Tab-separated table of C-alpha atoms and ligand atoms in Angstrom:
chain	number	residue	atom	x	y	z
A	1	MET	CA	143.467	52.129	142.358
A	2	ALA	CA	146.614	51.458	143.266
A	3	ARG	CA	147.579	52.531	146.998
A	4	LYS	CA	150.494	55.573	146.606
A	5	ARG	CA	153.848	55.225	147.971
A	6	VAL	CA	154.695	57.725	150.722
A	7	ALA	CA	157.957	58.697	152.037
A	8	VAL	CA	157.960	60.739	155.260
A	9	LEU	CA	160.939	63.065	155.836
A	10	ILE	CA	161.433	63.657	159.499
A	11	SER	CA	164.345	64.980	161.483
A	12	GLY	CA	163.626	64.157	164.924
A	13	ARG	CA	160.471	62.316	167.233
A	14	GLY	CA	158.616	61.139	164.516
A	15	SER	CA	155.243	61.224	165.967
A	16	ASN	CA	153.470	62.575	163.025
A	17	MET	CA	155.307	59.745	161.096
A	18	ARG	CA	154.076	57.553	163.553
A	19	ALA	CA	150.311	58.389	162.908
A	20	LEU	CA	150.696	58.369	158.993
A	21	ILE	CA	152.156	54.698	159.395
A	22	LYS	CA	149.232	53.756	161.834
A	23	ALA	CA	146.522	55.351	159.620
A	24	ALA	CA	148.326	53.852	156.318
A	25	ARG	CA	147.582	50.402	157.985
A	26	THR	CA	143.790	50.719	158.444
A	27	LYS	CA	141.579	49.001	155.647
A	28	ASN	CA	141.408	50.975	152.415
A	29	TYR	CA	143.470	53.903	153.223
A	30	PRO	CA	144.773	54.915	149.774
A	31	ALA	CA	148.540	55.218	150.486
A	32	SER	CA	151.398	53.123	152.025
A	33	ILE	CA	154.366	54.356	154.093
A	34	ALA	CA	157.022	53.193	151.848
A	35	LEU	CA	160.324	54.781	153.181
A	36	VAL	CA	161.462	57.035	156.093
A	37	ILE	CA	164.135	59.606	155.646
A	38	SER	CA	166.040	61.356	158.476
A	39	ASN	CA	168.707	64.082	157.651
A	40	GLU	CA	169.772	63.523	161.628
A	41	PRO	CA	170.800	59.998	162.187
A	42	ALA	CA	170.037	60.016	166.029
A	43	ALA	CA	166.623	60.838	164.878
A	44	GLU	CA	163.972	58.973	167.279
A	45	GLY	CA	161.707	58.230	164.546
A	46	LEU	CA	164.424	56.226	162.727
A	47	ALA	CA	164.334	53.593	165.065
A	48	LEU	CA	160.194	53.637	165.398
A	49	ALA	CA	159.762	53.252	161.664
A	50	ARG	CA	162.175	50.509	161.635
A	51	LYS	CA	160.279	48.536	164.209
A	52	ALA	CA	157.347	49.256	162.278
A	53	GLY	CA	158.932	47.358	159.560
A	54	ILE	CA	159.386	50.497	157.272
A	55	PRO	CA	162.965	51.188	155.327
A	56	ALA	CA	164.479	53.900	157.198
A	57	LEU	CA	167.409	55.780	155.802
A	58	ALA	CA	169.614	58.602	157.853
A	59	ILE	CA	171.141	60.858	154.886
A	60	ASP	CA	173.233	63.386	157.093
A	61	HIS	CA	172.859	66.661	155.619
A	62	ARG	CA	176.469	67.419	157.382
A	63	ARG	CA	178.036	65.460	154.800
A	64	TYR	CA	177.147	67.940	152.092
A	65	GLY	CA	178.607	70.804	153.583
A	66	LYS	CA	176.856	73.902	152.348
A	67	ASP	CA	175.718	72.277	149.308
A	68	ARG	CA	172.106	71.765	149.755
A	69	GLU	CA	171.002	70.244	146.290
A	70	ALA	CA	173.890	67.660	146.526
A	71	PHE	CA	172.143	66.777	149.973
A	72	GLU	CA	168.687	66.840	147.977
A	73	ARG	CA	170.074	64.854	145.287
A	74	ALA	CA	170.941	61.731	147.728
A	75	MET	CA	167.570	62.113	148.910
A	76	GLN	CA	166.168	62.466	145.470
A	77	ALA	CA	168.102	59.034	144.305
A	78	GLU	CA	166.385	57.129	147.385
A	79	LEU	CA	162.663	58.495	146.636
A	80	GLU	CA	163.195	57.608	142.974
A	81	ARG	CA	164.711	53.850	144.249
A	82	HIS	CA	161.802	53.308	146.400
A	83	ALA	CA	159.217	54.605	143.718
A	84	ILE	CA	157.702	57.199	145.771
A	85	ASP	CA	154.723	58.898	144.550
A	86	LEU	CA	154.339	61.596	147.728
A	87	VAL	CA	156.613	63.172	150.094
A	88	CYS	CA	155.385	63.917	153.436
A	89	LEU	CA	157.700	66.357	155.570
A	90	ALA	CA	157.010	65.954	159.382
A	91	GLY	CA	159.071	67.760	161.803
A	92	PHE	CA	161.862	67.802	158.923
A	93	MET	CA	163.983	70.676	159.500
A	94	ARG	CA	165.780	71.255	156.449
A	95	LEU	CA	164.691	74.170	154.105
A	96	LEU	CA	164.290	72.542	150.454
A	97	THR	CA	165.480	74.267	147.457
A	98	PRO	CA	163.319	75.231	144.706
A	99	TRP	CA	165.109	72.446	142.858
A	100	PHE	CA	163.553	69.766	144.981
A	101	VAL	CA	160.483	71.501	145.560
A	102	GLY	CA	159.868	71.972	141.814
A	103	ARG	CA	160.658	68.279	141.264
A	104	TRP	CA	157.537	67.179	143.791
A	105	HIS	CA	155.287	70.366	143.100
A	106	GLY	CA	151.772	69.012	143.888
A	107	ARG	CA	153.142	66.072	145.749
A	108	LEU	CA	154.838	67.362	148.594
A	109	LEU	CA	153.116	67.882	152.009
A	110	ASN	CA	154.137	69.380	155.130
A	111	ILE	CA	152.432	69.778	158.599
A	112	HIS	CA	152.985	73.012	160.416
A	113	PRO	CA	151.778	73.526	164.248
A	114	ALA	CA	150.027	76.899	163.747
A	115	LEU	CA	147.077	78.165	161.781
A	116	LEU	CA	148.518	79.399	158.907
A	117	PRO	CA	149.307	81.900	157.279
A	118	SER	CA	149.504	83.277	161.097
A	119	PHE	CA	153.011	81.775	163.059
A	120	LYS	CA	154.929	80.790	160.101
A	121	GLY	CA	158.648	79.426	161.230
A	122	LEU	CA	159.795	78.014	164.545
A	123	ASP	CA	158.544	78.588	168.297
A	124	THR	CA	154.830	78.630	167.157
A	125	HIS	CA	153.135	78.170	170.367
A	126	ALA	CA	155.131	80.634	172.400
A	127	ARG	CA	154.305	83.278	169.602
A	128	ALA	CA	150.822	82.403	169.575
A	129	LEU	CA	150.490	82.691	173.531
A	130	ALA	CA	152.458	86.322	173.351
A	131	ALA	CA	150.176	87.245	170.667
A	132	GLY	CA	147.142	86.621	173.093
A	133	VAL	CA	145.136	84.656	170.365
A	134	LYS	CA	142.341	82.435	171.631
A	135	ILE	CA	142.328	80.042	168.918
A	136	HIS	CA	145.776	78.249	167.982
A	137	GLY	CA	145.981	75.135	165.979
A	138	ALA	CA	147.701	73.086	162.663
A	139	THR	CA	147.847	73.240	159.040
A	140	VAL	CA	148.785	70.736	156.405
A	141	HIS	CA	149.736	72.310	153.158
A	142	PHE	CA	151.250	71.682	149.848
A	143	VAL	CA	154.885	72.991	149.901
A	144	VAL	CA	156.322	75.598	147.844
A	145	PRO	CA	159.455	77.469	147.690
A	146	GLU	CA	158.535	80.046	150.307
A	147	MET	CA	158.341	78.866	153.772
A	148	ASP	CA	155.224	77.665	155.237
A	149	SER	CA	153.264	79.216	152.592
A	150	GLY	CA	151.811	76.683	150.065
A	151	PRO	CA	147.846	75.943	149.428
A	152	ILE	CA	146.188	74.911	152.632
A	153	ILE	CA	145.122	71.452	152.580
A	154	ALA	CA	143.481	70.947	156.258
A	155	GLN	CA	143.735	72.691	159.305
A	156	ALA	CA	142.198	72.225	162.732
A	157	ALA	CA	141.734	74.785	165.770
A	158	VAL	CA	141.989	74.097	169.322
A	159	PRO	CA	141.105	77.011	172.080
A	160	VAL	CA	143.996	78.773	174.009
A	161	TYR	CA	143.400	78.618	177.652
A	162	GLU	CA	144.773	81.398	180.125
A	163	THR	CA	146.509	78.794	181.950
A	164	ASP	CA	148.292	77.548	178.907
A	165	THR	CA	152.206	77.382	178.583
A	166	ALA	CA	153.857	76.468	175.253
A	167	GLU	CA	154.040	73.098	176.301
A	168	THR	CA	150.387	72.439	177.349
A	169	LEU	CA	149.541	74.068	174.164
A	170	ALA	CA	151.860	72.520	171.994
A	171	ALA	CA	150.568	69.179	173.443
A	172	ARG	CA	146.813	69.742	172.551
A	173	VAL	CA	147.876	71.213	168.970
A	174	LEU	CA	150.057	67.669	168.320
A	175	LYS	CA	146.976	65.588	169.186
A	176	LEU	CA	145.087	67.681	166.245
A	177	GLU	CA	148.243	67.287	163.856
A	178	HIS	CA	147.990	63.240	164.376
A	179	ARG	CA	144.336	63.746	163.267
A	180	ILE	CA	144.778	66.173	160.276
A	181	TYR	CA	147.918	64.898	158.807
A	182	PRO	CA	146.422	61.329	158.040
A	183	LEU	CA	143.345	63.012	156.614
A	184	ALA	CA	145.105	65.189	154.343
A	185	LEU	CA	147.105	62.421	152.702
A	186	LYS	CA	144.203	60.290	152.210
A	187	LEU	CA	142.440	63.211	150.462
A	188	VAL	CA	145.722	63.649	148.425
A	189	ALA	CA	146.379	60.385	147.647
A	190	LEU	CA	142.611	59.867	146.694
A	191	GLY	CA	143.321	62.569	143.965
A	192	ARG	CA	140.668	64.876	145.686
A	193	VAL	CA	142.730	67.842	146.000
A	194	ARG	CA	142.915	70.220	143.429
A	195	VAL	CA	144.893	73.721	143.294
A	196	VAL	CA	143.004	76.284	141.740
A	197	ASP	CA	144.277	80.005	142.016
A	198	GLY	CA	146.694	78.753	144.409
A	199	ARG	CA	144.068	77.409	147.164
A	200	CYS	CA	143.045	73.988	147.601
A	201	VAL	CA	139.646	72.818	146.453
A	202	ILE	CA	138.308	69.293	147.802
A	203	ALA	CA	136.372	67.380	145.669
A	204	GLY	CA	133.303	66.353	147.497
A	205	SER	CA	133.906	67.804	151.041
A	206	ARG	CA	131.299	69.704	152.877
A	207	PRO	CA	131.183	72.421	155.345
A	208	PRO	CA	132.982	71.354	158.640
A	209	LYS	CA	130.643	71.048	161.618
A	210	GLY	CA	131.759	73.627	164.713
A	211	ALA	CA	135.526	74.650	165.092
A	212	LEU	CA	137.367	71.818	164.033
A	213	MET	CA	138.355	73.188	160.712
A	214	VAL	CA	138.711	69.619	158.979
A	215	PRO	CA	137.439	68.956	155.725
A	216	GLN	CA	134.729	66.236	156.579
A	217	GLN	CA	133.907	63.167	154.520
A	218	SER	CA	130.864	63.231	152.338
B	301	LIG	C1	155.376	68.722	165.029
B	301	LIG	O1	154.852	69.752	165.558
B	301	LIG	C2	155.360	69.671	163.322
B	301	LIG	O2	153.833	70.264	162.896
B	301	LIG	C3	156.444	70.073	163.333
B	301	LIG	O3	157.241	69.417	163.861
B	301	LIG	C4	156.876	68.781	165.074
B	301	LIG	C5	157.578	67.360	164.629
B	301	LIG	O4	156.997	66.746	165.734
B	301	LIG	N1	156.527	70.356	161.945
B	301	LIG	P1	156.994	64.834	165.437
B	301	LIG	O5	158.578	64.581	165.032
B	301	LIG	O6	156.141	64.476	164.290
B	301	LIG	O7	156.497	64.282	166.688
């Protein structure tokens, strides 16, 4: 089966993008990272991607003023030009319109630094600490027009320690993000993820062991 061509959309440092690039270079990975787009021309991740030999473009949303769709049409043109099959949001800090989300229905993934549906939006680690939760984590999900709400593909959890600050917790969660995003993309690229009644069903997965709620390979 041909490897899926993936675009990663970023706005900043790009550590999840880097994890996807690294995974995609392993033997038999079913996807290749064919394009990186940042809405922030100064995003550190752009330089990282170029160093890895991947076409990396800045499409500055500010050039399009309030016209979100015009910005998205510019991205769409590049996605089409590079024959992209799947799009991964990785720290991409723009809300997407229903037009764009609709075009990529079932082919647009996001990673969120919390166990959805808890702690949608920003500052998830500080809010998790303030809420006193004992478990926190990360979620990879399909994108739907409503923010941080689509069907969940993979999640992983970490304990929250009494000594944690938002920074220490974020660092622990980020390590998990770098594990589950490549795994979730792999499952989607292999066609093993189906959405049934708004929930993901993963073909051939068996119940995960322990607290790490990552679908296991069978
Ligand atoms: C990650 O925590 C991701 O979950 C969130 O934004 C952050 C991006 O970090 N959506 P990076 O740019 O991938 O390093």
